[in-house]
PDB file of C-alpha atoms in Angstrom:
ATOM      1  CA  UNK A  28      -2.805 -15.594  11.575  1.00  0.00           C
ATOM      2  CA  UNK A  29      -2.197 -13.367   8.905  1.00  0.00           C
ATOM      3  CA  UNK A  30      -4.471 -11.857   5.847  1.00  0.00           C
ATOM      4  CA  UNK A  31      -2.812 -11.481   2.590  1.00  0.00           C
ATOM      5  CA  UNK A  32      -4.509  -9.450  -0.537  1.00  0.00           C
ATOM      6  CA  UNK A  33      -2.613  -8.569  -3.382  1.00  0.00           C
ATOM      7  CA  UNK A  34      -2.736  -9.638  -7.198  1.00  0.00           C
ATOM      8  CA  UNK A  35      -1.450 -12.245  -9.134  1.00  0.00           C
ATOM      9  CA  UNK A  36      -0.593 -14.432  -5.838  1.00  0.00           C
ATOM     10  CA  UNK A  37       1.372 -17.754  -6.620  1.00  0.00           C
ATOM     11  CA  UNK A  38       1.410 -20.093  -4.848  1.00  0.00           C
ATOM     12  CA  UNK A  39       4.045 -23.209  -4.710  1.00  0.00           C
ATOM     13  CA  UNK A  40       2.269 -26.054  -2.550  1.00  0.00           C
ATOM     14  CA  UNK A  41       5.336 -28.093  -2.787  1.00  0.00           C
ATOM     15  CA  UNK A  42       7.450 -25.106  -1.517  1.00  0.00           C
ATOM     16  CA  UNK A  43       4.759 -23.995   1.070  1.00  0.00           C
ATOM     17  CA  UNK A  44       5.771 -20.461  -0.324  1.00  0.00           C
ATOM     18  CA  UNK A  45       3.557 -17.625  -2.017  1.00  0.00           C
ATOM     19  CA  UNK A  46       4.730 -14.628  -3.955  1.00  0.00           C
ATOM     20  CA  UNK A  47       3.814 -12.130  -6.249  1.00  0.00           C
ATOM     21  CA  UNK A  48       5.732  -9.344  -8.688  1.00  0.00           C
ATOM     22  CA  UNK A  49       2.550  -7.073  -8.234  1.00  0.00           C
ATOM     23  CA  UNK A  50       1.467  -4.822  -5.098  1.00  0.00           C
ATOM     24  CA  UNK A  51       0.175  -6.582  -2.355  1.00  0.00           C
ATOM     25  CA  UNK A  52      -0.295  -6.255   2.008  1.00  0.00           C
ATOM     26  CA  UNK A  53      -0.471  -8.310   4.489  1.00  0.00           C
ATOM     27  CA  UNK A  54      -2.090  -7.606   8.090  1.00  0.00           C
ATOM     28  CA  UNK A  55      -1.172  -9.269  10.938  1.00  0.00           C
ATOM     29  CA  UNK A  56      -3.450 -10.466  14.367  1.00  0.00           C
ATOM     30  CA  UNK A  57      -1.459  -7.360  16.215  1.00  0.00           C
ATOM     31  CA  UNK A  58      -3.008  -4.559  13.208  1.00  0.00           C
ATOM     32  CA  UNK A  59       0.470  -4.432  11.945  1.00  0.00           C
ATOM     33  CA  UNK A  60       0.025  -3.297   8.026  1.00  0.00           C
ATOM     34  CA  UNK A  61       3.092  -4.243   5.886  1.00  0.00           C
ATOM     35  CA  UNK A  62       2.382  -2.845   2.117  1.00  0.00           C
ATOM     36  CA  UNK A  63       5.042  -3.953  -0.538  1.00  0.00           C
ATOM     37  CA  UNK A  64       5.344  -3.804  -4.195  1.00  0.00           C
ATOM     38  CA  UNK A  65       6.909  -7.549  -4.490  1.00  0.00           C
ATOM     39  CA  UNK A  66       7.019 -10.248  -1.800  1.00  0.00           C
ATOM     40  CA  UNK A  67       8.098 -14.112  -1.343  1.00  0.00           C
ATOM     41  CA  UNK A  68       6.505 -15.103   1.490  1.00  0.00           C
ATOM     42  CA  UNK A  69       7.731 -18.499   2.947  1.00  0.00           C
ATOM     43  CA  UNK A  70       4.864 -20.549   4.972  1.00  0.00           C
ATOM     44  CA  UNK A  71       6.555 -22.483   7.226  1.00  0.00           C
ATOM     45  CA  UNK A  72       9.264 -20.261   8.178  1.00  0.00           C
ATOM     46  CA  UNK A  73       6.797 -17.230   8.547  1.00  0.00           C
ATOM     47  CA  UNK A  74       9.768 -15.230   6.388  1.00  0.00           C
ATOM     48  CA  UNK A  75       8.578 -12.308   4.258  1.00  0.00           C
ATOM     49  CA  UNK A  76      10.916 -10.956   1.917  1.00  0.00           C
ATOM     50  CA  UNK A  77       9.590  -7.545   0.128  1.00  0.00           C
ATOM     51  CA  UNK A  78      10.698  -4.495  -2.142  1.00  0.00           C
ATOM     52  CA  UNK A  79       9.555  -0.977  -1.268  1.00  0.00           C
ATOM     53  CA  UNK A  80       8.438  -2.134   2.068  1.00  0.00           C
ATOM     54  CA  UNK A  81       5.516  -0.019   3.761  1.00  0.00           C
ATOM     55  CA  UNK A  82       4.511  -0.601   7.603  1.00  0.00           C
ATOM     56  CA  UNK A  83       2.195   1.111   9.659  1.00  0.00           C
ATOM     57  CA  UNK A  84       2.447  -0.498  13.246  1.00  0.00           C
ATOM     58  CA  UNK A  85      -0.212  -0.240  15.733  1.00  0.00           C
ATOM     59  CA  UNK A  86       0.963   2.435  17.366  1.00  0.00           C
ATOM     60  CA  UNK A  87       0.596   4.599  13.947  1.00  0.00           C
ATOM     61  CA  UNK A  88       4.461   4.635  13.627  1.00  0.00           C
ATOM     62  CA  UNK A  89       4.855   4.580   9.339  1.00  0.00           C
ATOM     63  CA  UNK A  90       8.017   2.380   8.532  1.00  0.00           C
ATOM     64  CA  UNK A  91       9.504   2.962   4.854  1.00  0.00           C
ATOM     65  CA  UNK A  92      12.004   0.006   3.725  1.00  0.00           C
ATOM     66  CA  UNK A  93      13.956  -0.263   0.445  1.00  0.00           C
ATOM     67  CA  UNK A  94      14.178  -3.394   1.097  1.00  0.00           C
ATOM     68  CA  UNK A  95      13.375  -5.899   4.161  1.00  0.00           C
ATOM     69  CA  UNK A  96      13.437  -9.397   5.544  1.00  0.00           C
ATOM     70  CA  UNK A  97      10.871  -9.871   8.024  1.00  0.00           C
ATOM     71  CA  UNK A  98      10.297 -12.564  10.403  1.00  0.00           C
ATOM     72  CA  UNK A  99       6.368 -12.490  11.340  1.00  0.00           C
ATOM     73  CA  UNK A 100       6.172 -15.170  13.405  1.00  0.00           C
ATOM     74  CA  UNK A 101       9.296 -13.902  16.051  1.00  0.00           C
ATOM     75  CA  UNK A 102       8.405  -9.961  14.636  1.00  0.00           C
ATOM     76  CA  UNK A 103      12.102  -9.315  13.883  1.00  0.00           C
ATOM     77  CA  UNK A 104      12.980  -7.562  10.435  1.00  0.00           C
ATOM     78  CA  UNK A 105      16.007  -5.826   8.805  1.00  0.00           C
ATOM     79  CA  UNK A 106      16.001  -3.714   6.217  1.00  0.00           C
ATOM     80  CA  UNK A 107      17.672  -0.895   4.258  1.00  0.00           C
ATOM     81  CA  UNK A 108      17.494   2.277   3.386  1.00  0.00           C
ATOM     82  CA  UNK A 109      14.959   3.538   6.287  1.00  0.00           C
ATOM     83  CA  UNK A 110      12.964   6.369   7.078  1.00  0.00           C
ATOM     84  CA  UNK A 111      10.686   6.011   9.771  1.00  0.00           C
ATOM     85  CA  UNK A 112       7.605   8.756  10.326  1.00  0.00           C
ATOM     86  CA  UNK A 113       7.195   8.462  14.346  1.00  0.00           C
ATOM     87  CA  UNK A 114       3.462   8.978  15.445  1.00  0.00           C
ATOM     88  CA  UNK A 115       3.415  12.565  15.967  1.00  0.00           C
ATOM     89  CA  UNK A 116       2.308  12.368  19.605  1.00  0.00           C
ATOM     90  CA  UNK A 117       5.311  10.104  20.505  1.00  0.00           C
ATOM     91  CA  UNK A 118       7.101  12.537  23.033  1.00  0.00           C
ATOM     92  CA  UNK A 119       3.985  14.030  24.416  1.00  0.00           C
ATOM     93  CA  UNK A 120       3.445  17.075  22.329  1.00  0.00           C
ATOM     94  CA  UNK A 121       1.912  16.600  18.282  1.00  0.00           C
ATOM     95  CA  UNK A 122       3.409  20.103  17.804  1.00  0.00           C
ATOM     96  CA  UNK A 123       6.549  17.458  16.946  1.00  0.00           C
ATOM     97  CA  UNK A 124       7.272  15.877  13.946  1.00  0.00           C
ATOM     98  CA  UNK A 125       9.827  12.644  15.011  1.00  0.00           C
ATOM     99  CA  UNK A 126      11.690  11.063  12.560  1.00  0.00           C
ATOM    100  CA  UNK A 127      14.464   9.241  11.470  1.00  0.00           C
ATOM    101  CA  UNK A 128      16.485   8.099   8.752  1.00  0.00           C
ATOM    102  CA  UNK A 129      19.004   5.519   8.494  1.00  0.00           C
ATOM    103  CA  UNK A 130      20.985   3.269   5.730  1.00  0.00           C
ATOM    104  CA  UNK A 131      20.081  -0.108   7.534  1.00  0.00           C
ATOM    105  CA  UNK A 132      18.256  -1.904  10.674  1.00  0.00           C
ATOM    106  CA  UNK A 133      17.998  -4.708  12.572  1.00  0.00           C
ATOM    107  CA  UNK A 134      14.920  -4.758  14.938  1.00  0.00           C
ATOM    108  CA  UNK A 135      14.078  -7.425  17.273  1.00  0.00           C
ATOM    109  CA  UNK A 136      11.867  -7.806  19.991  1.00  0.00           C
ATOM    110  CA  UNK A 137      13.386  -5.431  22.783  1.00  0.00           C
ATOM    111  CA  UNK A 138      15.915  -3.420  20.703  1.00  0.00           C
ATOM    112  CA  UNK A 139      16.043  -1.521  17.482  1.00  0.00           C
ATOM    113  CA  UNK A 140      19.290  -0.516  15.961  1.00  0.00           C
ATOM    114  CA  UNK A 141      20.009   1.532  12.753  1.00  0.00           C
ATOM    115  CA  UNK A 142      23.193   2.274  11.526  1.00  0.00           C
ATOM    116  CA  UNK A 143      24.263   5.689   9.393  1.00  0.00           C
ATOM    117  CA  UNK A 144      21.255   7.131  10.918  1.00  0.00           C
ATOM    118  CA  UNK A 145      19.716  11.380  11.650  1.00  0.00           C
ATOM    119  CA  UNK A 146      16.711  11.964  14.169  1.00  0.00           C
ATOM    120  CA  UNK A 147      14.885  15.054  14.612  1.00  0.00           C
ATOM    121  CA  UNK A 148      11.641  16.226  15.684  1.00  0.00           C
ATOM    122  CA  UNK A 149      11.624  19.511  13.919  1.00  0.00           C
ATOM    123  CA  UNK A 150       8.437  19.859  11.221  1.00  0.00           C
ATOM    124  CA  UNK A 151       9.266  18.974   8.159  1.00  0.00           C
ATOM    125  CA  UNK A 152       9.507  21.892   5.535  1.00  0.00           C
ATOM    126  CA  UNK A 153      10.142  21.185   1.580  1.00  0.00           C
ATOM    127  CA  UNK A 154      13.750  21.849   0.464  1.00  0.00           C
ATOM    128  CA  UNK A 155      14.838  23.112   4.050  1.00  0.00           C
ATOM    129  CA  UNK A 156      16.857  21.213   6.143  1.00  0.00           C
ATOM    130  CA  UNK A 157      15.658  20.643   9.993  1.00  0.00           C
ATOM    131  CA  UNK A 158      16.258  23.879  12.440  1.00  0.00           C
ATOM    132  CA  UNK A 159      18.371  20.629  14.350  1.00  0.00           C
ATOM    133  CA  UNK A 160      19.162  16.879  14.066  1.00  0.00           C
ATOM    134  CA  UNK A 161      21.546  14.266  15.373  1.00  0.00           C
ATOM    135  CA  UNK A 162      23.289  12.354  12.771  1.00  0.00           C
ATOM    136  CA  UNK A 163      24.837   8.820  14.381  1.00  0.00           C
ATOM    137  CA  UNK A 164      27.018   6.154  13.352  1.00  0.00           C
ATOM    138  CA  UNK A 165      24.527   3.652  15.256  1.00  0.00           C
ATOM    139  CA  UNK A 166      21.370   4.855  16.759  1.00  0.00           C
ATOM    140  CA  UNK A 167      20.075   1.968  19.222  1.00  0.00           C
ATOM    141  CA  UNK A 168      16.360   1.956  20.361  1.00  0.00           C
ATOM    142  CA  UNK A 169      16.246  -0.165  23.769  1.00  0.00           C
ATOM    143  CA  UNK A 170      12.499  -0.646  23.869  1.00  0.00           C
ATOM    144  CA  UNK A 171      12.481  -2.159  27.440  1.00  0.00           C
ATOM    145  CA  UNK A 172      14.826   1.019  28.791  1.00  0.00           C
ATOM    146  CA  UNK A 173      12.676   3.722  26.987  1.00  0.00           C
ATOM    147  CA  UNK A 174      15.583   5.034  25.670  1.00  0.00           C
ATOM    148  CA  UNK A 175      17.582   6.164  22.323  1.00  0.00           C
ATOM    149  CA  UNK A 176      20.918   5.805  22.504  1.00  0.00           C
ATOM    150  CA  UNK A 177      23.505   7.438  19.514  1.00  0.00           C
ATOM    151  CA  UNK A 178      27.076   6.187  18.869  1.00  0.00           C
ATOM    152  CA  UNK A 179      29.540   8.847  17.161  1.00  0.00           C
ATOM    153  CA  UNK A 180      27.229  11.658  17.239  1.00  0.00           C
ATOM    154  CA  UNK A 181      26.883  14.927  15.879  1.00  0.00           C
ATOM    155  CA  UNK A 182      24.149  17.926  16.858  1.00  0.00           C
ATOM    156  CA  UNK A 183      23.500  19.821  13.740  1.00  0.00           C
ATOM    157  CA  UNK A 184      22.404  22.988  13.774  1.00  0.00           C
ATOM    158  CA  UNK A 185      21.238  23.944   9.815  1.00  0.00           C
ATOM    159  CA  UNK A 186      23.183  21.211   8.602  1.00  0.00           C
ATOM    160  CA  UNK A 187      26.184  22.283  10.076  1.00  0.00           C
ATOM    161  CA  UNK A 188      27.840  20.133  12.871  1.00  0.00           C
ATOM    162  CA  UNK A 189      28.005  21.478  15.996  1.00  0.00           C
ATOM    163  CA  UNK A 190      28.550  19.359  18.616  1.00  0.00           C
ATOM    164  CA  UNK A 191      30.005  16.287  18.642  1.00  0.00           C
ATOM    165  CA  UNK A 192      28.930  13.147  21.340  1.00  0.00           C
ATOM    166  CA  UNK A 193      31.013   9.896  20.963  1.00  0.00           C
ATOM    167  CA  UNK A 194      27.810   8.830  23.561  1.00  0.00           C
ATOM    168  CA  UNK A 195      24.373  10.320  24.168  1.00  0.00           C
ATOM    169  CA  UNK A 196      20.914   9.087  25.160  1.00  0.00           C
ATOM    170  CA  UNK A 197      17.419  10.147  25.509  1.00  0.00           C
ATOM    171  CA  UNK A 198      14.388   9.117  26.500  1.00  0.00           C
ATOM    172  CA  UNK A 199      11.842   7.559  24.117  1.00  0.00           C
TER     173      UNK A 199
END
């Protein structure tokens, strides 16, 4: 079950598909929030397919997509261009302000991966880069492990590369 509002819905009976050029959200049974600014949403498929993709899970995790396919129904999605605002109180202290960028993702039921991708949990400050952050060519979230896991990475220290890992983990 899902609940749609938005504004000038259409809706193609023959098509079983509903979409809409105009902001619009939809909530899901699991108080998943997806907030978009277009959508084609296909009924029998349980495909969304959005623009400027909002989603605020139900663990207060804020997902920002350029772009997105989502699949409701199996709750897989990729997207592109990603920044993801972790709940604060994700590693045990909400001094911490996890987050993570990335050009693309793929997420599926037990794994997340993003590719091009930086994490950090240092506050955010306005036109200052992070005390520290890893940058990866693939950052890989194994959901069942409790674990991130970086590909080609670098520590950076003020934006300058420190210390290179070709493999590192973490816990979740």
């Amino acid at each position: 079950i899902y609940y749609l509002e938005g504004n000038d819905l259409i809706y193609e009976r023959k098509n079983l598909k509903i979409f809409s050029q105009k902001k619009s959200r939809i909530k899901d049974v699991n108080n998943n929030i997806f907030t978009f600014d277009q959508f084609k949403f296909d009924i029998e498929t349980n495909n969304l397919k959005a623009r400027n993709l909002s989603l605020v899970d139900n663990e207060d995790n804020k997902y920002e997509l350029d772009f997105a396919i989502v699949d409701l129904k199996e709750k897989k999605f990729l997207g592109s261009d990603i920044f993801i605002d972790f709940n604060d109180a994700l590693f045990g202290n909400n001094q911490n302000n996890p987050r993570l960028n990335a050009n693309s993702l793929i997420s599926e039921k037990n794994e997340t991966k993003l590719y091009k991708g930086n994490f950090t949990t240092c506050n955010q400050t306005k036109d200052k880069c992070p005390p520290w952050a890893i940058y990866a060519e693939e950052v890989t979230h194994k959901k069942k492990e409790k674990r991130i896991e970086y590909k080609n990475a670098w520590l950076k220290i003020y934006d300058k590369p420190v210390l290179y890992f070709p493999y590192f983990f973490h816990p979740d």
